[in-house]
């Protein structure tokens, strides 16, 4: 076969793979939009006890208000802050709160073990908290650990809904809906890009909510860190087998859900409609770095694919999880296909993705999906006409930020860079910041 024929074959493969990925994406979005939300079954289990785990590294700006929110909203819960060798006043603030409140405690990691990633911090802390609960004679089947980010705020409805979902003994984990708290700064030329990114992040989590409700039908809800519920008996079982509940990768939360789903056929995961709120990332560079980390972490989950297809689980669960794990690679295929267009011009050909008819179909479907999501988002949040226009205008900014993150993720993956680029928080109006009571 001639080299030119090989090149044409390669380009056709890129085109067909890109079209397949786009088709799967459109199918998932359409089904998630059309199917009604499943009804929550079961009676709330009032015997469940909750412990909130808050990994913290230099979180003095927000940690105090997060602890106070949890104590006010879930007064019977315990709160464990895991300080990962912070250099600011995080530990001191938590120590002051713990000195006045026995429900609050502080675990401190020290070098050389500290700052090795959120997953390792959680594994270290959970082993210690479980040992304490066992010494107390607690029934670990009724002990629920909840991971909350240092800027997380829970809504009053969250724990009652969790009691209902976790009343099923086969439900080992659950994921709460996430909402973005918008900045209250004035909209100016300097802040407009940041506000657009915040708007799109909340819209993104709105869409994720619908996808999670779809996944709940075959019990493969994704765990995504903030608002992550896990049954202590499952965690103890994993630790006893020498398996880290949170794997050592940059998307340890999603990988923890894969481990949970693969550990036992009966294991189920639920999605909670009640929300955990968090700060958005109003900075283009920081947002792109965060998404690059998420993408790289998903790429690191590729070794799970053989286990997914060997383990007994519903076919739709396998397909859904496989699609999610390979999506960063397929997105790279789509981008490569588009970037190869100059080569096609030199060869006097045109790719399938850039064919006029195919491009029109893709564009119409994509715009239609985006408009229906924004319409649904508007109905839920009662947005003004101006806010709807602002949301529409934000779409290109969000798309550009995601485009920037993909080559960054590939670069970090292939160069072996595994540095944890943590999200930076900011003090919000009315909060105490770094001042202790």
XYZ file of N, CA and C in Angstrom, residues 139-307:
507
model
N -21.403 0.537 64.754
C -21.769 -0.325 63.640
C -21.373 0.410 62.354
N -20.306 -0.046 61.701
C -19.795 0.662 60.538
C -20.769 0.668 59.365
N -21.733 -0.230 59.361
C -22.743 -0.212 58.291
C -23.624 1.018 58.396
N -23.681 1.614 59.592
C -24.519 2.787 59.814
C -23.706 4.069 59.972
N -22.413 3.954 59.750
C -21.544 5.129 59.784
C -21.297 5.586 58.346
N -21.601 6.845 58.068
C -21.465 7.395 56.720
C -20.445 8.533 56.742
N -19.448 8.439 55.879
C -18.457 9.501 55.749
C -18.830 10.362 54.539
N -18.742 11.672 54.728
C -19.105 12.626 53.673
C -17.909 13.532 53.411
N -17.402 13.485 52.185
C -16.273 14.343 51.809
C -16.811 15.675 51.299
N -16.342 16.745 51.911
C -16.762 18.097 51.529
C -15.519 18.940 51.326
N -15.501 19.715 50.248
C -14.377 20.619 50.016
C -14.344 21.709 51.081
N -13.202 22.343 51.214
C -13.024 23.342 52.271
C -13.932 24.552 52.102
N -14.462 24.777 50.892
C -15.400 25.882 50.676
C -16.831 25.386 50.516
N -17.076 24.136 50.860
C -18.401 23.547 50.666
C -19.417 24.015 51.701
N -20.660 24.171 51.259
C -21.773 24.494 52.154
C -22.911 23.532 51.820
N -23.438 22.856 52.820
C -24.508 21.899 52.556
C -25.861 22.572 52.784
N -26.852 22.113 52.040
C -28.213 22.621 52.196
C -28.957 21.767 53.224
N -29.967 22.317 53.884
C -30.653 21.577 54.949
C -31.300 20.280 54.485
N -31.654 20.178 53.210
C -32.356 18.989 52.721
C -31.418 17.824 52.418
N -30.102 18.064 52.440
C -29.167 17.049 51.954
C -29.169 15.792 52.825
N -29.008 15.940 54.131
C -28.900 14.765 54.992
C -30.211 13.976 55.043
N -31.395 14.613 55.149
C -32.626 13.818 55.067
C -32.728 13.004 53.780
N -32.312 13.579 52.638
C -32.344 12.815 51.395
C -31.321 11.687 51.430
N -30.152 11.935 52.025
C -29.133 10.894 52.124
C -29.616 9.747 53.004
N -30.343 10.054 54.074
C -30.884 8.995 54.930
C -31.822 8.081 54.145
N -32.578 8.663 53.248
C -33.496 7.856 52.439
C -32.727 6.998 51.430
N -31.764 7.608 50.742
C -31.010 6.870 49.723
C -30.188 5.753 50.339
N -29.562 6.024 51.482
C -28.672 5.052 52.108
C -29.399 4.079 53.022
N -30.732 4.162 53.077
C -31.500 3.159 53.825
C -31.408 1.801 53.142
N -31.094 1.794 51.843
C -30.833 0.547 51.121
C -29.424 0.083 51.484
N -29.270 -1.075 52.128
C -27.939 -1.505 52.578
C -26.957 -1.779 51.446
N -27.445 -1.943 50.217
C -26.553 -2.157 49.086
C -26.006 -0.865 48.512
N -26.555 0.271 48.918
C -26.032 1.564 48.464
C -24.797 1.889 49.308
N -23.640 1.797 48.692
C -22.375 2.028 49.387
C -21.918 3.477 49.292
N -22.448 4.198 48.316
C -22.007 5.576 48.143
C -23.069 6.416 47.465
N -22.897 7.710 47.554
C -23.826 8.645 46.916
C -23.070 9.923 46.590
N -23.592 10.640 45.616
C -23.004 11.918 45.218
C -24.081 12.983 45.233
N -23.815 14.068 45.944
C -24.749 15.188 45.991
C -24.598 16.052 44.746
N -25.659 16.733 44.412
C -25.570 17.731 43.360
C -24.657 18.866 43.820
N -23.944 19.474 42.890
C -23.057 20.592 43.197
C -23.597 21.846 42.527
N -23.594 22.934 43.275
C -23.987 24.237 42.735
C -22.876 25.238 43.003
N -22.778 26.222 42.124
C -21.750 27.260 42.245
C -22.351 28.502 42.890
N -21.676 28.987 43.938
C -22.070 30.258 44.537
C -21.447 31.388 43.723
N -22.250 32.249 43.119
C -21.673 33.300 42.275
C -20.985 34.377 43.105
N -19.978 34.987 42.515
C -19.315 36.118 43.162
C -20.286 37.289 43.262
N -20.088 38.117 44.270
C -20.960 39.275 44.453
C -20.270 40.561 44.028
N -19.102 40.407 43.392
C -18.412 41.599 42.901
C -19.181 42.203 41.731
N -18.999 43.493 41.521
C -19.673 44.176 40.413
C -19.171 43.649 39.081
N -20.076 43.631 38.114
C -19.715 43.206 36.765
C -19.019 44.362 36.063
N -17.728 44.200 35.835
C -16.911 45.226 35.180
C -16.123 44.555 34.056
N -15.488 45.352 33.196
C -14.647 44.732 32.152
C -13.586 43.793 32.708
N -13.114 44.066 33.923
C -12.073 43.218 34.507
C -12.645 41.917 35.054
N -13.920 41.897 35.450
C -14.504 40.710 36.078
C -15.432 39.928 35.158
N -15.686 40.422 33.958
C -16.710 39.811 33.120
C -16.344 38.384 32.714
N -15.073 38.119 32.387
C -14.669 36.769 31.994
C -14.853 35.799 33.172
N -14.442 36.233 34.361
C -14.607 35.390 35.541
C -16.056 35.081 35.839
N -16.912 36.091 35.715
C -18.344 35.865 35.969
C -18.939 34.933 34.921
N -18.464 35.060 33.674
C -18.934 34.143 32.631
C -18.550 32.705 32.953
N -17.312 32.514 33.420
C -16.873 31.171 33.775
C -17.691 30.611 34.932
N -17.982 31.428 35.932
C -18.806 30.970 37.052
C -20.197 30.571 36.574
N -20.766 31.369 35.702
C -22.097 31.067 35.172
C -22.093 29.723 34.446
N -21.074 29.494 33.636
C -20.999 28.259 32.870
C -20.713 27.051 33.761
N -19.969 27.255 34.837
C -19.716 26.140 35.759
C -21.010 25.689 36.426
N -21.861 26.637 36.813
C -23.132 26.242 37.413
C -24.039 25.572 36.384
N -24.042 26.079 35.157
C -24.802 25.436 34.086
C -24.265 24.034 33.824
N -22.950 23.887 33.848
C -22.344 22.579 33.634
C -22.812 21.585 34.696
N -22.815 22.005 35.957
C -23.265 21.115 37.026
C -24.765 20.830 36.918
N -25.517 21.751 36.358
C -26.937 21.510 36.091
C -27.092 20.371 35.074
N -26.268 20.389 34.027
C -26.311 19.323 33.022
C -25.829 18.010 33.633
N -24.769 18.076 34.444
C -24.260 16.880 35.112
C -25.351 16.253 35.978
N -26.162 17.082 36.606
C -27.273 16.560 37.412
C -28.148 15.626 36.585
N -28.507 16.031 35.368
C -29.359 15.208 34.512
C -28.639 13.930 34.083
N -27.341 14.035 33.796
C -26.576 12.847 33.406
C -26.478 11.878 34.588
N -26.290 12.408 35.796
C -26.221 11.557 36.978
C -27.545 10.837 37.238
N -28.652 11.527 37.018
C -29.952 10.876 37.179
C -30.119 9.744 36.166
N -29.561 9.929 34.976
C -29.576 8.857 33.981
C -28.721 7.692 34.453
N -27.529 7.974 34.944
C -26.640 6.913 35.418
C -27.228 6.155 36.601
N -28.026 6.833 37.407
C -28.606 6.191 38.576
C -29.481 4.996 38.192
N -29.997 4.995 36.980
C -30.846 3.894 36.534
C -30.083 2.581 36.461
N -28.767 2.631 36.217
C -27.981 1.394 36.226
C -26.898 1.453 37.300
N -27.105 2.298 38.322
C -26.298 2.311 39.546
C -24.811 2.581 39.281
N -24.529 3.491 38.356
C -23.128 3.846 38.089
C -22.915 5.349 38.226
N -23.572 5.946 39.202
C -23.415 7.375 39.461
C -21.937 7.700 39.692
N -21.463 8.773 39.085
C -20.079 9.174 39.265
C -19.883 9.904 40.585
N -18.799 9.597 41.277
C -18.439 10.313 42.499
C -17.426 11.385 42.126
N -17.704 12.619 42.551
C -16.894 13.741 42.090
C -16.403 14.628 43.221
N -16.129 14.023 44.395
C -15.431 14.766 45.439
C -16.351 15.518 46.372
N -16.679 16.741 46.058
C -17.475 17.570 46.952
C -18.885 16.999 47.073
N -19.270 16.636 48.307
C -20.577 16.011 48.504
C -20.573 14.522 48.227
N -19.450 13.872 48.449
C -19.293 12.432 48.199
C -19.564 11.663 49.487
N -20.580 10.774 49.468
C -20.962 9.955 50.616
C -20.420 8.540 50.419
N -19.840 7.956 51.510
C -19.344 6.579 51.432
C -19.630 5.880 52.755
N -20.106 4.637 52.657
C -20.421 3.864 53.856
C -19.118 3.373 54.495
N -19.007 3.545 55.812
C -17.759 3.208 56.499
C -17.448 1.721 56.416
N -18.445 0.859 56.383
C -18.194 -0.578 56.295
C -17.511 -0.933 54.985
N -17.893 -0.262 53.908
C -17.219 -0.485 52.624
C -15.771 -0.026 52.701
N -15.539 1.161 53.257
C -14.180 1.687 53.361
C -13.307 0.771 54.212
N -13.854 0.274 55.332
C -13.096 -0.626 56.201
C -12.752 -1.913 55.463
N -13.685 -2.425 54.663
C -13.429 -3.634 53.906
C -12.320 -3.448 52.889
N -12.323 -2.307 52.198
C -11.262 -2.025 51.233
C -9.902 -1.936 51.927
N -9.845 -1.220 53.046
C -8.584 -1.082 53.765
C -8.094 -2.433 54.274
N -9.006 -3.284 54.734
C -8.617 -4.607 55.230
C -8.032 -5.471 54.119
N -8.485 -5.261 52.889
C -7.957 -6.011 51.746
C -6.696 -5.372 51.169
N -6.255 -4.283 51.759
C -5.067 -3.601 51.258
C -5.322 -2.760 50.029
N -6.585 -2.387 49.792
C -6.963 -1.581 48.639
C -7.277 -0.163 49.109
N -6.615 0.822 48.541
C -6.881 2.215 48.907
C -8.251 2.624 48.376
N -9.167 3.083 49.236
C -10.489 3.501 48.743
C -10.402 4.619 47.710
N -9.462 5.545 47.908
C -9.240 6.613 46.932
C -7.913 6.313 46.227
N -7.961 5.846 44.976
C -6.730 5.471 44.262
C -5.793 6.656 44.060
N -4.550 6.325 43.776
C -3.513 7.339 43.615
C -3.522 7.869 42.184
N -4.471 8.759 41.906
C -4.511 9.425 40.608
C -5.120 10.811 40.813
N -5.077 11.631 39.778
C -5.520 13.015 39.905
C -7.033 13.162 39.889
N -7.767 12.104 39.582
C -9.229 12.104 39.717
C -9.607 11.006 40.694
N -9.031 11.108 41.888
C -9.221 10.066 42.903
C -10.690 9.875 43.279
N -11.496 10.935 43.145
C -12.911 10.810 43.505
C -13.653 9.929 42.501
N -13.467 10.193 41.197
C -14.097 9.344 40.190
C -13.574 7.915 40.281
N -12.248 7.755 40.467
C -11.666 6.416 40.575
C -12.182 5.687 41.807
N -12.471 6.420 42.885
C -13.038 5.769 44.077
C -14.404 5.176 43.768
N -15.164 5.858 42.901
C -16.449 5.311 42.484
C -16.283 4.062 41.636
N -15.266 4.041 40.761
C -14.990 2.837 39.983
C -14.634 1.674 40.904
N -13.779 1.939 41.890
C -13.412 0.881 42.835
C -14.646 0.353 43.570
N -15.527 1.241 43.964
C -16.736 0.839 44.671
C -17.623 -0.030 43.800
N -17.768 0.371 42.537
C -18.636 -0.379 41.617
C -18.061 -1.742 41.305
N -16.725 -1.862 41.290
C -16.077 -3.115 40.922
C -15.843 -4.035 42.106
N -15.912 -3.500 43.327
C -15.582 -4.301 44.506
C -16.579 -5.421 44.743
N -17.844 -5.179 44.417
C -18.890 -6.163 44.709
C -20.060 -5.919 43.779
N -20.574 -6.973 43.197
C -21.620 -6.819 42.187
C -22.826 -6.068 42.721
N -23.177 -6.284 43.985
C -24.383 -5.680 44.548
C -24.213 -4.210 44.916
N -22.982 -3.728 44.919
C -22.752 -2.344 45.336
C -23.485 -1.375 44.402
N -24.155 -0.410 45.024
C -24.890 0.591 44.264
C -24.466 1.985 44.706
N -24.719 2.946 43.818
C -24.443 4.347 44.128
C -25.653 5.177 43.750
N -25.946 6.162 44.554
C -27.142 6.987 44.355
C -26.739 8.430 44.090
N -27.652 9.147 43.459
C -27.456 10.582 43.242
C -28.461 11.346 44.098
N -27.972 12.379 44.770
C -28.802 13.184 45.661
C -29.089 14.525 45.004
N -30.362 14.857 44.903
C -30.771 16.114 44.265
C -30.443 17.330 45.121
N -30.409 17.159 46.439
C -30.065 18.277 47.318
C -28.588 18.616 47.128
N -28.278 19.885 47.298
C -26.986 20.365 46.812
C -25.963 20.633 47.898
N -24.706 20.549 47.467
C -23.570 21.159 48.151
C -23.135 22.327 47.268
N -22.965 23.488 47.869
C -22.536 24.643 47.074
C -21.041 24.883 47.297
N -20.405 25.475 46.297
C -18.982 25.777 46.386
C -18.684 27.015 45.560
N -17.489 27.549 45.762
C -17.052 28.681 44.963
C -16.736 28.222 43.543
N -16.952 29.117 42.587
C -16.520 28.854 41.233
C -15.079 29.302 41.041
N -14.547 29.019 39.868
C -13.210 29.496 39.512
C -13.357 30.642 38.513
N -13.182 31.874 38.952
C -13.414 33.026 38.072
C -12.167 33.480 37.320
N -11.213 32.607 37.147
C -9.964 32.958 36.482
C -9.718 31.963 35.359
N -9.490 32.457 34.137
C -9.358 31.592 32.965
C -8.204 30.616 33.114
N -7.058 31.094 33.580
C -5.892 30.223 33.701
C -6.124 29.154 34.752
N -6.640 29.546 35.919
C -6.880 28.570 36.986
C -7.949 27.569 36.576
N -8.972 28.033 35.879
C -10.024 27.124 35.422
C -9.459 26.095 34.445
N -8.646 26.542 33.495
C -8.061 25.620 32.519
C -7.138 24.618 33.196
N -6.384 25.068 34.189
C -5.504 24.154 34.928
C -6.320 23.111 35.686
N -7.447 23.541 36.279
C -8.296 22.581 36.996
C -8.831 21.528 36.036
N -9.345 21.968 34.875
C -9.915 21.019 33.925
C -8.833 20.131 33.319
N -7.620 20.655 33.164
C -6.519 19.814 32.696
C -6.236 18.708 33.711
N -6.284 19.060 34.991
C -6.067 18.042 36.036
C -7.168 16.994 35.991
N -8.424 17.424 35.865
C -9.535 16.480 35.774
C -9.362 15.561 34.566
N -8.996 16.144 33.424
C -8.828 15.347 32.201
C -7.685 14.355 32.356
N -6.558 14.829 32.889
C -5.429 13.932 33.089
C -5.790 12.813 34.056
N -6.528 13.133 35.102
C -6.944 12.109 36.055
C -7.831 11.059 35.420
N -8.725 11.483 34.519
C -9.567 10.516 33.813
C -8.731 9.644 32.887
N -7.734 10.223 32.241
C -6.830 9.445 31.396
C -6.097 8.387 32.211
N -5.776 8.702 33.450
C -5.086 7.751 34.308
C -5.971 6.571 34.700
N -7.272 6.690 34.470
C -8.207 5.611 34.810
C -8.343 4.572 33.703
N -7.627 4.739 32.601
C -7.717 3.784 31.488
C -7.426 2.343 31.912
N -6.494 2.069 32.850
C -6.261 0.675 33.254
C -7.485 -0.008 33.868
N -8.512 0.744 34.236
C -9.718 0.119 34.775
C -10.557 -0.561 33.696
N -10.335 -0.232 32.425
C -11.209 -0.739 31.362
C -11.280 -2.266 31.307
N -10.151 -2.995 31.381
C -10.277 -4.459 31.377
C -11.111 -4.988 32.535
N -10.948 -4.397 33.728
C -11.747 -4.844 34.880
C -13.226 -4.541 34.664
